[in-house]
Amino acid sequence: MTAVEEKPTRLISGPGMLLVWFYGVMVVGAVSRSAYQIATDFQRAPLAYALSAVAGVVYGFITYTLIRGGETARRAARVCCAAELVGVLVVGTWTLVEPSAFPDATVWSDYGIGYIFIPVLLPLSAMYWLRKTATGRVA
């Protein structure tokens, strides 16, 4: 008996490729920023720098799942994008309500203002794309 493996459904065709590019840029930005800040001045704003590192890891996992493809990867990406959006909204609101909690900005501060609001727009775009491609409406 031979198990037939199906090729994973591509998630990075068309606009999905643009999502992968943006997430890749965000991985580099968040990871390099947090690594430098943690290595040079962690005691100044440990929460902010740790949150930026978490954002980088989340971006990396979403990038991986988009490239990997398949239904399991799609579900994982949707969950991570939802978690990312919640993180952006919570941290963004927190930085506006209690700015003293963050002596330095995070990737998600003020809903990603330092990154041209890409952190709040990216998960919304990705969740839309993942939902749209799941219904088979993409050529």
Tab-separated table of C-alpha atoms in Angstrom:
chain	number	residue	atom	x	y	z
A	1	MET	CA	0.000	0.000	0.000
A	2	THR	CA	1.439	3.356	-1.057
A	3	ALA	CA	0.317	6.577	0.498
A	4	VAL	CA	-0.204	9.294	-2.068
A	5	GLU	CA	1.119	12.611	-0.897
A	6	GLU	CA	-0.724	15.649	-2.116
A	7	LYS	CA	1.290	18.695	-3.002
A	8	PRO	CA	0.585	21.440	-0.427
A	9	THR	CA	-1.718	24.192	-1.656
A	10	ARG	CA	0.369	27.219	-2.549
A	11	LEU	CA	-0.285	30.225	-0.369
A	12	ILE	CA	2.190	32.544	-2.024
A	13	SER	CA	0.767	32.985	-5.492
A	14	GLY	CA	-0.161	36.475	-6.619
A	15	PRO	CA	-0.671	38.850	-3.688
A	16	GLY	CA	0.503	36.113	-1.321
A	17	MET	CA	4.022	36.725	-2.607
A	18	LEU	CA	3.736	40.354	-1.493
A	19	LEU	CA	2.674	39.182	1.981
A	20	VAL	CA	5.731	36.932	2.202
A	21	TRP	CA	7.940	39.843	1.161
A	22	PHE	CA	6.436	42.182	3.784
A	23	TYR	CA	6.617	39.546	6.513
A	24	GLY	CA	10.235	38.836	5.547
A	25	VAL	CA	11.095	42.521	5.844
A	26	MET	CA	9.343	42.670	9.217
A	27	VAL	CA	11.308	39.621	10.430
A	28	VAL	CA	14.584	41.318	9.568
A	29	GLY	CA	13.477	44.646	11.062
A	30	ALA	CA	12.055	43.281	14.314
A	31	VAL	CA	14.743	40.667	14.968
A	32	SER	CA	17.691	42.919	14.161
A	33	ARG	CA	16.226	45.810	16.153
A	34	SER	CA	15.475	43.696	19.219
A	35	ALA	CA	18.766	41.802	19.057
A	36	TYR	CA	20.719	45.050	19.014
A	37	GLN	CA	18.633	46.609	21.773
A	38	ILE	CA	18.778	43.520	23.976
A	39	ALA	CA	22.537	43.185	23.473
A	40	THR	CA	23.373	46.840	24.098
A	41	ASP	CA	20.829	48.337	26.490
A	42	PHE	CA	18.369	45.693	27.759
A	43	GLN	CA	18.005	47.242	31.228
A	44	ARG	CA	16.625	50.475	29.708
A	45	ALA	CA	13.385	48.925	28.419
A	46	PRO	CA	13.295	45.139	28.880
A	47	LEU	CA	9.565	44.803	28.185
A	48	ALA	CA	9.732	46.806	24.964
A	49	TYR	CA	12.768	44.952	23.662
A	50	ALA	CA	11.375	41.542	24.596
A	51	LEU	CA	8.078	42.362	22.859
A	52	SER	CA	9.975	43.367	19.713
A	53	ALA	CA	11.785	40.015	19.823
A	54	VAL	CA	8.455	38.193	20.192
A	55	ALA	CA	7.102	40.140	17.227
A	56	GLY	CA	10.105	39.032	15.158
A	57	VAL	CA	9.519	35.381	16.053
A	58	VAL	CA	5.816	35.663	15.181
A	59	TYR	CA	6.679	37.293	11.846
A	60	GLY	CA	9.189	34.534	11.145
A	61	PHE	CA	6.683	31.766	11.849
A	62	ILE	CA	4.031	33.386	9.661
A	63	THR	CA	6.557	33.799	6.848
A	64	TYR	CA	7.471	30.110	7.154
A	65	THR	CA	3.853	28.949	7.078
A	66	LEU	CA	3.046	31.080	4.048
A	67	ILE	CA	6.011	29.641	2.156
A	68	ARG	CA	5.308	26.070	3.312
A	69	GLY	CA	1.743	26.018	2.057
A	70	GLY	CA	-0.928	23.430	2.674
A	71	GLU	CA	-4.040	23.478	4.804
A	72	THR	CA	-2.244	22.880	8.103
A	73	ALA	CA	0.087	25.795	7.379
A	74	ARG	CA	-2.901	27.940	6.377
A	75	ARG	CA	-4.622	27.244	9.695
A	76	ALA	CA	-1.431	27.904	11.650
A	77	ALA	CA	-0.870	31.157	9.756
A	78	ARG	CA	-4.441	32.307	10.441
A	79	VAL	CA	-4.081	31.613	14.170
A	80	CYS	CA	-0.716	33.400	14.292
A	81	CYS	CA	-2.040	36.375	12.317
A	82	ALA	CA	-4.977	36.653	14.724
A	83	ALA	CA	-2.571	36.474	17.687
A	84	GLU	CA	-0.344	39.064	16.008
A	85	LEU	CA	-3.310	41.399	15.514
A	86	VAL	CA	-4.346	41.001	19.154
A	87	GLY	CA	-0.742	41.744	20.190
A	88	VAL	CA	-0.594	44.867	18.031
A	89	LEU	CA	-3.920	46.120	19.386
A	90	VAL	CA	-3.058	45.373	23.025
A	91	VAL	CA	0.477	46.785	22.894
A	92	GLY	CA	-0.619	49.708	20.719
A	93	THR	CA	-3.360	50.648	23.156
A	94	TRP	CA	-1.083	50.045	26.158
A	95	THR	CA	1.559	52.407	24.756
A	96	LEU	CA	-1.053	55.123	24.292
A	97	VAL	CA	-2.743	54.661	27.684
A	98	GLU	CA	0.404	54.104	29.784
A	99	PRO	CA	3.418	55.463	27.858
A	100	SER	CA	5.631	55.303	30.951
A	101	ALA	CA	5.486	51.481	30.779
A	102	PHE	CA	7.546	51.692	27.590
A	103	PRO	CA	10.646	53.896	27.929
A	104	ASP	CA	11.471	52.909	24.341
A	105	ALA	CA	9.227	51.908	21.447
A	106	THR	CA	8.389	48.372	20.386
A	107	VAL	CA	7.574	47.210	16.877
A	108	TRP	CA	3.902	47.320	17.893
A	109	SER	CA	3.985	50.661	19.784
A	110	ASP	CA	1.219	53.049	18.778
A	111	TYR	CA	-0.118	50.346	16.445
A	112	GLY	CA	3.155	50.218	14.527
A	113	ILE	CA	3.555	53.916	13.784
A	114	GLY	CA	7.338	53.514	13.589
A	115	TYR	CA	6.809	50.962	10.815
A	116	ILE	CA	4.223	53.021	8.892
A	117	PHE	CA	1.366	51.046	10.512
A	118	ILE	CA	2.429	47.894	8.669
A	119	PRO	CA	2.184	45.862	11.927
A	120	VAL	CA	-1.558	46.523	12.157
A	121	LEU	CA	-2.299	46.291	8.427
A	122	LEU	CA	-0.258	43.162	7.716
A	123	PRO	CA	-2.204	40.651	9.833
A	124	LEU	CA	-5.497	42.031	8.514
A	125	SER	CA	-4.274	41.642	4.941
A	126	ALA	CA	-2.881	38.181	5.606
A	127	MET	CA	-6.064	36.922	7.270
A	128	TYR	CA	-8.093	38.254	4.343
A	129	TRP	CA	-5.761	36.571	1.833
A	130	LEU	CA	-5.728	33.279	3.700
A	131	ARG	CA	-9.512	33.269	3.898
A	132	LYS	CA	-9.928	34.235	0.252
A	133	THR	CA	-7.571	31.536	-0.995
A	134	ALA	CA	-9.208	28.911	1.228
A	135	THR	CA	-12.524	29.330	-0.555
A	136	GLY	CA	-10.956	28.656	-3.953
A	137	ARG	CA	-11.707	32.100	-5.396
A	138	VAL	CA	-8.110	32.641	-6.448
A	139	ALA	CA	-6.947	31.553	-9.890
